[in-house]
Amino acid sequence: MTYHIFTSSLKDYRKNHPEVTVLDPPDAIQHLHNRQSMLQDVADLNLSNAYGKVGVPKQLIFKKDPSTIPEAVNKAGLRLPIVAKPLFAESHELSLAYDEFSLQNLEPPLVLQEFINHGGVLFKVYIVGEAIKVVRRFSLPDVIKCELTKNAGVYHFPRVSCAAASADEADLDPCVGELPPRPLLEKLAKELRRRLGLRLFNLDIIREHGTRDRYYVIDINYFPGYGKMPEYEHIFTDFLLSLVQRK
């Protein structure tokens, strides 16, 4: 209710003060707060070109009795282990369920995603208007099949991509640490700016381990912690100046 009042007030203010620049519309921002809709534009885009393919992990939205999660997961064809995230993005904690029985211990509403091995590294792609900046972050380690029988249960993790140390200076296997191709990221960012109607957001992207060109967007965050982005002062200043110059 409070959000709708705020949105209505902002729309009225914008109408009465056309000289004021609204960086991003509240309705578009709200679109990213629900993980059911968050990744839909990436899935619909189904980006594929000479530089690689970008999709989303196979996932299931679950809001019902947790005792029926194993049945729903089997019916949807999701493979273990399963990453569980709160449906609403106010919380950035996640859980990893190794076995079918433990799925019943999760607390809906949830987004359930297949875990994709990605070498323990993810790429945070910061978007500020037309500018794109990429940094590496350590992530959850890969899971091998034999671990599924040894590690029963649900394991809880904090906000992995923020809590983890930067991997930019780490001595990584080039197959794991190589940044996604710039032309692929530019195409993805351009399409998502248009589809989402936003200019200030970031993408958490992983590369499937053992591949060179198969990427997955696993999260989208509005107005992330830009202070962790290299050269953020200059990039943000240039962005704000460009808005003024368009007036």
Short mmCIF file of N, CA and C in Angstrom, two decimals, residues 88-195:
data_model
loop_
_atom_site.label_atom_id
_atom_site.label_comp_id
_atom_site.label_asym_id
_atom_site.label_seq_id
_atom_site.Cartn_x
_atom_site.Cartn_y
_atom_site.Cartn_z
N PHE A 88 10.87 -12.86 -3.13
CA PHE A 88 11.01 -11.41 -3.18
C PHE A 88 12.45 -11.02 -2.85
N ALA A 89 13.00 -10.16 -3.68
CA ALA A 89 14.43 -9.88 -3.66
C ALA A 89 14.88 -8.98 -2.51
N GLU A 90 13.99 -8.68 -1.56
CA GLU A 90 14.43 -7.93 -0.38
C GLU A 90 15.48 -8.73 0.39
N SER A 91 15.41 -10.07 0.29
CA SER A 91 16.40 -10.93 0.93
C SER A 91 17.30 -11.53 -0.14
N HIS A 92 18.63 -11.52 0.12
CA HIS A 92 19.58 -12.04 -0.86
C HIS A 92 20.26 -13.32 -0.37
N GLU A 93 19.73 -13.90 0.70
CA GLU A 93 20.27 -15.18 1.15
C GLU A 93 19.81 -16.29 0.22
N LEU A 94 20.57 -17.35 0.17
CA LEU A 94 20.16 -18.50 -0.64
C LEU A 94 20.52 -19.78 0.08
N SER A 95 19.87 -20.85 -0.35
CA SER A 95 20.11 -22.17 0.23
C SER A 95 20.43 -23.15 -0.89
N LEU A 96 21.20 -24.19 -0.57
CA LEU A 96 21.53 -25.22 -1.53
C LEU A 96 21.08 -26.56 -0.96
N ALA A 97 20.14 -27.21 -1.64
CA ALA A 97 19.60 -28.50 -1.20
C ALA A 97 20.23 -29.60 -2.03
N TYR A 98 20.87 -30.56 -1.34
CA TYR A 98 21.59 -31.62 -2.03
C TYR A 98 20.73 -32.85 -2.33
N ASP A 99 19.69 -33.05 -1.51
CA ASP A 99 18.90 -34.26 -1.69
C ASP A 99 17.42 -33.93 -1.74
N GLU A 100 16.67 -34.83 -2.32
CA GLU A 100 15.24 -34.62 -2.54
C GLU A 100 14.47 -34.46 -1.24
N PHE A 101 14.80 -35.27 -0.25
CA PHE A 101 14.07 -35.23 1.01
C PHE A 101 14.20 -33.88 1.70
N SER A 102 15.39 -33.28 1.62
CA SER A 102 15.65 -32.01 2.31
C SER A 102 14.87 -30.84 1.70
N LEU A 103 14.39 -31.01 0.49
CA LEU A 103 13.61 -29.93 -0.14
C LEU A 103 12.40 -29.56 0.71
N GLN A 104 11.90 -30.52 1.48
CA GLN A 104 10.72 -30.27 2.30
C GLN A 104 11.01 -29.30 3.45
N ASN A 105 12.30 -29.08 3.74
CA ASN A 105 12.67 -28.17 4.83
C ASN A 105 12.76 -26.72 4.40
N LEU A 106 12.55 -26.45 3.12
CA LEU A 106 12.59 -25.08 2.62
C LEU A 106 11.30 -24.35 2.97
N GLU A 107 11.36 -23.03 2.97
CA GLU A 107 10.21 -22.21 3.36
C GLU A 107 9.74 -21.36 2.19
N PRO A 108 8.63 -21.75 1.52
CA PRO A 108 8.07 -20.94 0.43
C PRO A 108 7.56 -19.59 0.98
N PRO A 109 7.35 -18.60 0.09
CA PRO A 109 7.48 -18.68 -1.37
C PRO A 109 8.93 -18.61 -1.82
N LEU A 110 9.26 -19.38 -2.84
CA LEU A 110 10.63 -19.55 -3.28
C LEU A 110 10.76 -19.57 -4.79
N VAL A 111 11.97 -19.29 -5.23
CA VAL A 111 12.39 -19.63 -6.59
C VAL A 111 13.38 -20.77 -6.45
N LEU A 112 13.13 -21.88 -7.11
CA LEU A 112 14.01 -23.04 -7.08
C LEU A 112 14.73 -23.13 -8.42
N GLN A 113 16.05 -23.10 -8.39
CA GLN A 113 16.85 -23.12 -9.61
C GLN A 113 17.81 -24.30 -9.60
N GLU A 114 18.02 -24.88 -10.76
CA GLU A 114 19.08 -25.87 -10.88
C GLU A 114 20.42 -25.20 -10.63
N PHE A 115 21.27 -25.86 -9.84
CA PHE A 115 22.62 -25.35 -9.61
C PHE A 115 23.48 -25.72 -10.81
N ILE A 116 24.18 -24.74 -11.35
CA ILE A 116 25.04 -24.95 -12.50
C ILE A 116 26.49 -24.75 -12.08
N ASN A 117 27.33 -25.77 -12.25
CA ASN A 117 28.74 -25.63 -11.94
C ASN A 117 29.35 -24.51 -12.79
N HIS A 118 30.10 -23.62 -12.11
CA HIS A 118 30.63 -22.45 -12.83
C HIS A 118 32.03 -22.08 -12.35
N GLY A 119 32.75 -23.07 -11.82
CA GLY A 119 34.13 -22.84 -11.44
C GLY A 119 34.30 -21.99 -10.20
N GLY A 120 33.22 -21.75 -9.46
CA GLY A 120 33.32 -20.96 -8.23
C GLY A 120 33.51 -19.48 -8.45
N VAL A 121 33.21 -19.00 -9.66
CA VAL A 121 33.39 -17.58 -9.98
C VAL A 121 32.15 -17.06 -10.69
N LEU A 122 31.69 -15.87 -10.28
CA LEU A 122 30.62 -15.22 -11.03
C LEU A 122 31.09 -13.85 -11.47
N PHE A 123 30.41 -13.29 -12.44
CA PHE A 123 30.75 -11.97 -12.99
C PHE A 123 29.63 -11.00 -12.66
N LYS A 124 30.01 -9.92 -11.97
CA LYS A 124 29.05 -8.87 -11.68
C LYS A 124 29.19 -7.82 -12.77
N VAL A 125 28.12 -7.65 -13.52
CA VAL A 125 28.12 -6.72 -14.64
C VAL A 125 27.32 -5.49 -14.24
N TYR A 126 28.04 -4.40 -13.96
CA TYR A 126 27.40 -3.15 -13.56
C TYR A 126 27.02 -2.34 -14.79
N ILE A 127 25.80 -1.83 -14.79
CA ILE A 127 25.31 -1.03 -15.91
C ILE A 127 24.89 0.33 -15.37
N VAL A 128 25.49 1.37 -15.94
CA VAL A 128 25.17 2.75 -15.58
C VAL A 128 24.91 3.49 -16.88
N GLY A 129 23.66 3.57 -17.27
CA GLY A 129 23.34 4.14 -18.58
C GLY A 129 23.97 3.30 -19.68
N GLU A 130 24.82 3.92 -20.48
CA GLU A 130 25.48 3.21 -21.57
C GLU A 130 26.77 2.51 -21.12
N ALA A 131 27.23 2.83 -19.93
CA ALA A 131 28.51 2.28 -19.45
C ALA A 131 28.32 0.88 -18.87
N ILE A 132 29.33 0.04 -19.06
CA ILE A 132 29.32 -1.33 -18.55
C ILE A 132 30.66 -1.60 -17.88
N LYS A 133 30.63 -2.13 -16.68
CA LYS A 133 31.84 -2.48 -15.97
C LYS A 133 31.67 -3.88 -15.38
N VAL A 134 32.69 -4.73 -15.52
CA VAL A 134 32.60 -6.12 -15.07
C VAL A 134 33.66 -6.40 -14.02
N VAL A 135 33.27 -7.06 -12.93
CA VAL A 135 34.23 -7.51 -11.92
C VAL A 135 33.95 -8.99 -11.62
N ARG A 136 34.98 -9.68 -11.17
CA ARG A 136 34.84 -11.09 -10.78
C ARG A 136 34.59 -11.18 -9.28
N ARG A 137 33.78 -12.15 -8.90
CA ARG A 137 33.56 -12.43 -7.49
C ARG A 137 33.62 -13.94 -7.28
N PHE A 138 34.20 -14.36 -6.15
CA PHE A 138 34.14 -15.77 -5.81
C PHE A 138 32.71 -16.15 -5.49
N SER A 139 32.33 -17.38 -5.83
CA SER A 139 30.97 -17.83 -5.68
C SER A 139 30.97 -19.21 -5.01
N LEU A 140 29.84 -19.90 -5.07
CA LEU A 140 29.76 -21.25 -4.50
C LEU A 140 30.63 -22.20 -5.33
N PRO A 141 31.32 -23.14 -4.67
CA PRO A 141 32.16 -24.09 -5.41
C PRO A 141 31.32 -25.07 -6.22
N ASP A 142 31.95 -25.69 -7.20
CA ASP A 142 31.26 -26.69 -8.01
C ASP A 142 30.86 -27.89 -7.15
N VAL A 143 29.85 -28.59 -7.61
CA VAL A 143 29.36 -29.79 -6.93
C VAL A 143 29.56 -30.98 -7.85
N ILE A 144 30.24 -32.00 -7.37
CA ILE A 144 30.42 -33.21 -8.17
C ILE A 144 29.38 -34.24 -7.74
N LYS A 145 29.07 -35.15 -8.63
CA LYS A 145 27.95 -36.09 -8.40
C LYS A 145 28.09 -36.88 -7.11
N CYS A 146 29.30 -37.31 -6.78
CA CYS A 146 29.46 -38.12 -5.58
C CYS A 146 29.12 -37.35 -4.31
N GLU A 147 29.21 -36.01 -4.36
CA GLU A 147 28.88 -35.20 -3.19
C GLU A 147 27.39 -35.22 -2.89
N LEU A 148 26.57 -35.50 -3.89
CA LEU A 148 25.13 -35.50 -3.68
C LEU A 148 24.71 -36.57 -2.69
N THR A 149 25.42 -37.69 -2.67
CA THR A 149 25.08 -38.78 -1.75
C THR A 149 25.72 -38.58 -0.37
N LYS A 150 26.77 -37.78 -0.32
CA LYS A 150 27.49 -37.58 0.94
C LYS A 150 26.97 -36.37 1.73
N ASN A 151 26.43 -35.38 1.02
CA ASN A 151 26.06 -34.12 1.67
C ASN A 151 24.55 -33.90 1.66
N ALA A 152 23.85 -34.74 2.41
CA ALA A 152 22.41 -34.56 2.50
C ALA A 152 22.11 -33.31 3.34
N GLY A 153 20.99 -32.69 3.07
CA GLY A 153 20.58 -31.54 3.87
C GLY A 153 20.50 -30.27 3.05
N VAL A 154 20.16 -29.19 3.74
CA VAL A 154 20.07 -27.86 3.14
C VAL A 154 21.14 -26.99 3.77
N TYR A 155 21.92 -26.34 2.95
CA TYR A 155 22.99 -25.47 3.42
C TYR A 155 22.64 -24.03 3.08
N HIS A 156 22.72 -23.16 4.10
CA HIS A 156 22.33 -21.77 3.94
C HIS A 156 23.57 -20.90 3.74
N PHE A 157 23.45 -19.91 2.86
CA PHE A 157 24.56 -19.03 2.54
C PHE A 157 24.09 -17.58 2.62
N PRO A 158 25.00 -16.68 2.97
CA PRO A 158 24.66 -15.25 2.95
C PRO A 158 24.60 -14.77 1.51
N ARG A 159 24.55 -13.47 1.35
CA ARG A 159 24.53 -12.90 0.01
C ARG A 159 25.90 -13.14 -0.62
N VAL A 160 26.00 -14.23 -1.36
CA VAL A 160 27.29 -14.75 -1.80
C VAL A 160 28.10 -13.73 -2.59
N SER A 161 27.50 -13.10 -3.60
CA SER A 161 28.29 -12.26 -4.51
C SER A 161 28.77 -11.00 -3.83
N CYS A 162 28.13 -10.55 -2.75
CA CYS A 162 28.57 -9.35 -2.07
C CYS A 162 29.54 -9.69 -0.94
N ALA A 163 29.24 -10.79 -0.25
CA ALA A 163 30.06 -11.16 0.91
C ALA A 163 31.42 -11.68 0.49
N ALA A 164 31.49 -12.29 -0.68
CA ALA A 164 32.73 -12.90 -1.12
C ALA A 164 33.77 -11.86 -1.52
N ALA A 165 35.03 -12.24 -1.38
CA ALA A 165 36.11 -11.35 -1.78
C ALA A 165 36.19 -11.25 -3.30
N SER A 166 36.78 -10.16 -3.74
CA SER A 166 36.96 -9.99 -5.18
C SER A 166 37.90 -11.06 -5.71
N ALA A 167 37.59 -11.53 -6.92
CA ALA A 167 38.43 -12.53 -7.56
C ALA A 167 39.26 -11.91 -8.68
N ASP A 168 39.24 -10.58 -8.78
CA ASP A 168 39.93 -9.92 -9.90
C ASP A 168 41.43 -10.12 -9.86
N GLU A 169 42.01 -10.21 -8.65
CA GLU A 169 43.47 -10.36 -8.53
C GLU A 169 43.89 -11.81 -8.30
N ALA A 170 42.93 -12.73 -8.25
CA ALA A 170 43.25 -14.12 -7.97
C ALA A 170 43.88 -14.80 -9.18
N ASP A 171 44.70 -15.79 -8.91
CA ASP A 171 45.34 -16.57 -9.98
C ASP A 171 44.38 -17.67 -10.42
N LEU A 172 43.52 -17.35 -11.36
CA LEU A 172 42.46 -18.26 -11.77
C LEU A 172 42.81 -18.97 -13.07
N ASP A 173 42.28 -20.16 -13.22
CA ASP A 173 42.36 -20.85 -14.50
C ASP A 173 41.70 -19.96 -15.55
N PRO A 174 42.37 -19.68 -16.67
CA PRO A 174 41.78 -18.82 -17.70
C PRO A 174 40.40 -19.28 -18.17
N CYS A 175 40.17 -20.58 -18.14
CA CYS A 175 38.86 -21.09 -18.56
C CYS A 175 37.76 -20.68 -17.59
N VAL A 176 38.15 -20.36 -16.36
CA VAL A 176 37.18 -19.95 -15.34
C VAL A 176 37.12 -18.43 -15.21
N GLY A 177 38.29 -17.80 -15.22
CA GLY A 177 38.36 -16.37 -14.92
C GLY A 177 38.19 -15.43 -16.10
N GLU A 178 38.27 -15.95 -17.33
CA GLU A 178 38.15 -15.07 -18.49
C GLU A 178 36.80 -14.37 -18.49
N LEU A 179 36.82 -13.05 -18.65
CA LEU A 179 35.58 -12.27 -18.64
C LEU A 179 34.72 -12.61 -19.86
N PRO A 180 33.41 -12.50 -19.73
CA PRO A 180 32.54 -12.71 -20.89
C PRO A 180 32.90 -11.72 -22.00
N PRO A 181 32.74 -12.11 -23.26
CA PRO A 181 33.10 -11.22 -24.37
C PRO A 181 32.35 -9.89 -24.30
N ARG A 182 33.07 -8.82 -24.53
CA ARG A 182 32.48 -7.48 -24.44
C ARG A 182 31.29 -7.30 -25.40
N PRO A 183 31.41 -7.74 -26.65
CA PRO A 183 30.26 -7.56 -27.56
C PRO A 183 29.00 -8.27 -27.07
N LEU A 184 29.16 -9.42 -26.41
CA LEU A 184 28.01 -10.15 -25.88
C LEU A 184 27.36 -9.36 -24.76
N LEU A 185 28.18 -8.80 -23.86
CA LEU A 185 27.65 -8.02 -22.74
C LEU A 185 26.98 -6.73 -23.23
N GLU A 186 27.56 -6.11 -24.25
CA GLU A 186 26.97 -4.88 -24.78
C GLU A 186 25.60 -5.14 -25.39
N LYS A 187 25.48 -6.24 -26.10
CA LYS A 187 24.19 -6.61 -26.69
C LYS A 187 23.18 -6.91 -25.59
N LEU A 188 23.60 -7.67 -24.58
CA LEU A 188 22.71 -8.03 -23.48
C LEU A 188 22.26 -6.79 -22.72
N ALA A 189 23.20 -5.91 -22.40
CA ALA A 189 22.86 -4.70 -21.65
C ALA A 189 21.91 -3.81 -22.44
N LYS A 190 22.16 -3.65 -23.73
CA LYS A 190 21.30 -2.82 -24.57
C LYS A 190 19.87 -3.35 -24.59
N GLU A 191 19.73 -4.66 -24.77
CA GLU A 191 18.40 -5.26 -24.83
C GLU A 191 17.68 -5.17 -23.49
N LEU A 192 18.41 -5.38 -22.39
CA LEU A 192 17.76 -5.33 -21.08
C LEU A 192 17.43 -3.91 -20.66
N ARG A 193 18.25 -2.94 -21.03
CA ARG A 193 17.87 -1.55 -20.76
C ARG A 193 16.54 -1.24 -21.41
N ARG A 194 16.37 -1.72 -22.62
CA ARG A 194 15.12 -1.45 -23.35
C ARG A 194 13.96 -2.23 -22.76
N ARG A 195 14.17 -3.50 -22.48
CA ARG A 195 13.07 -4.35 -22.00
C ARG A 195 12.67 -4.01 -20.57
#
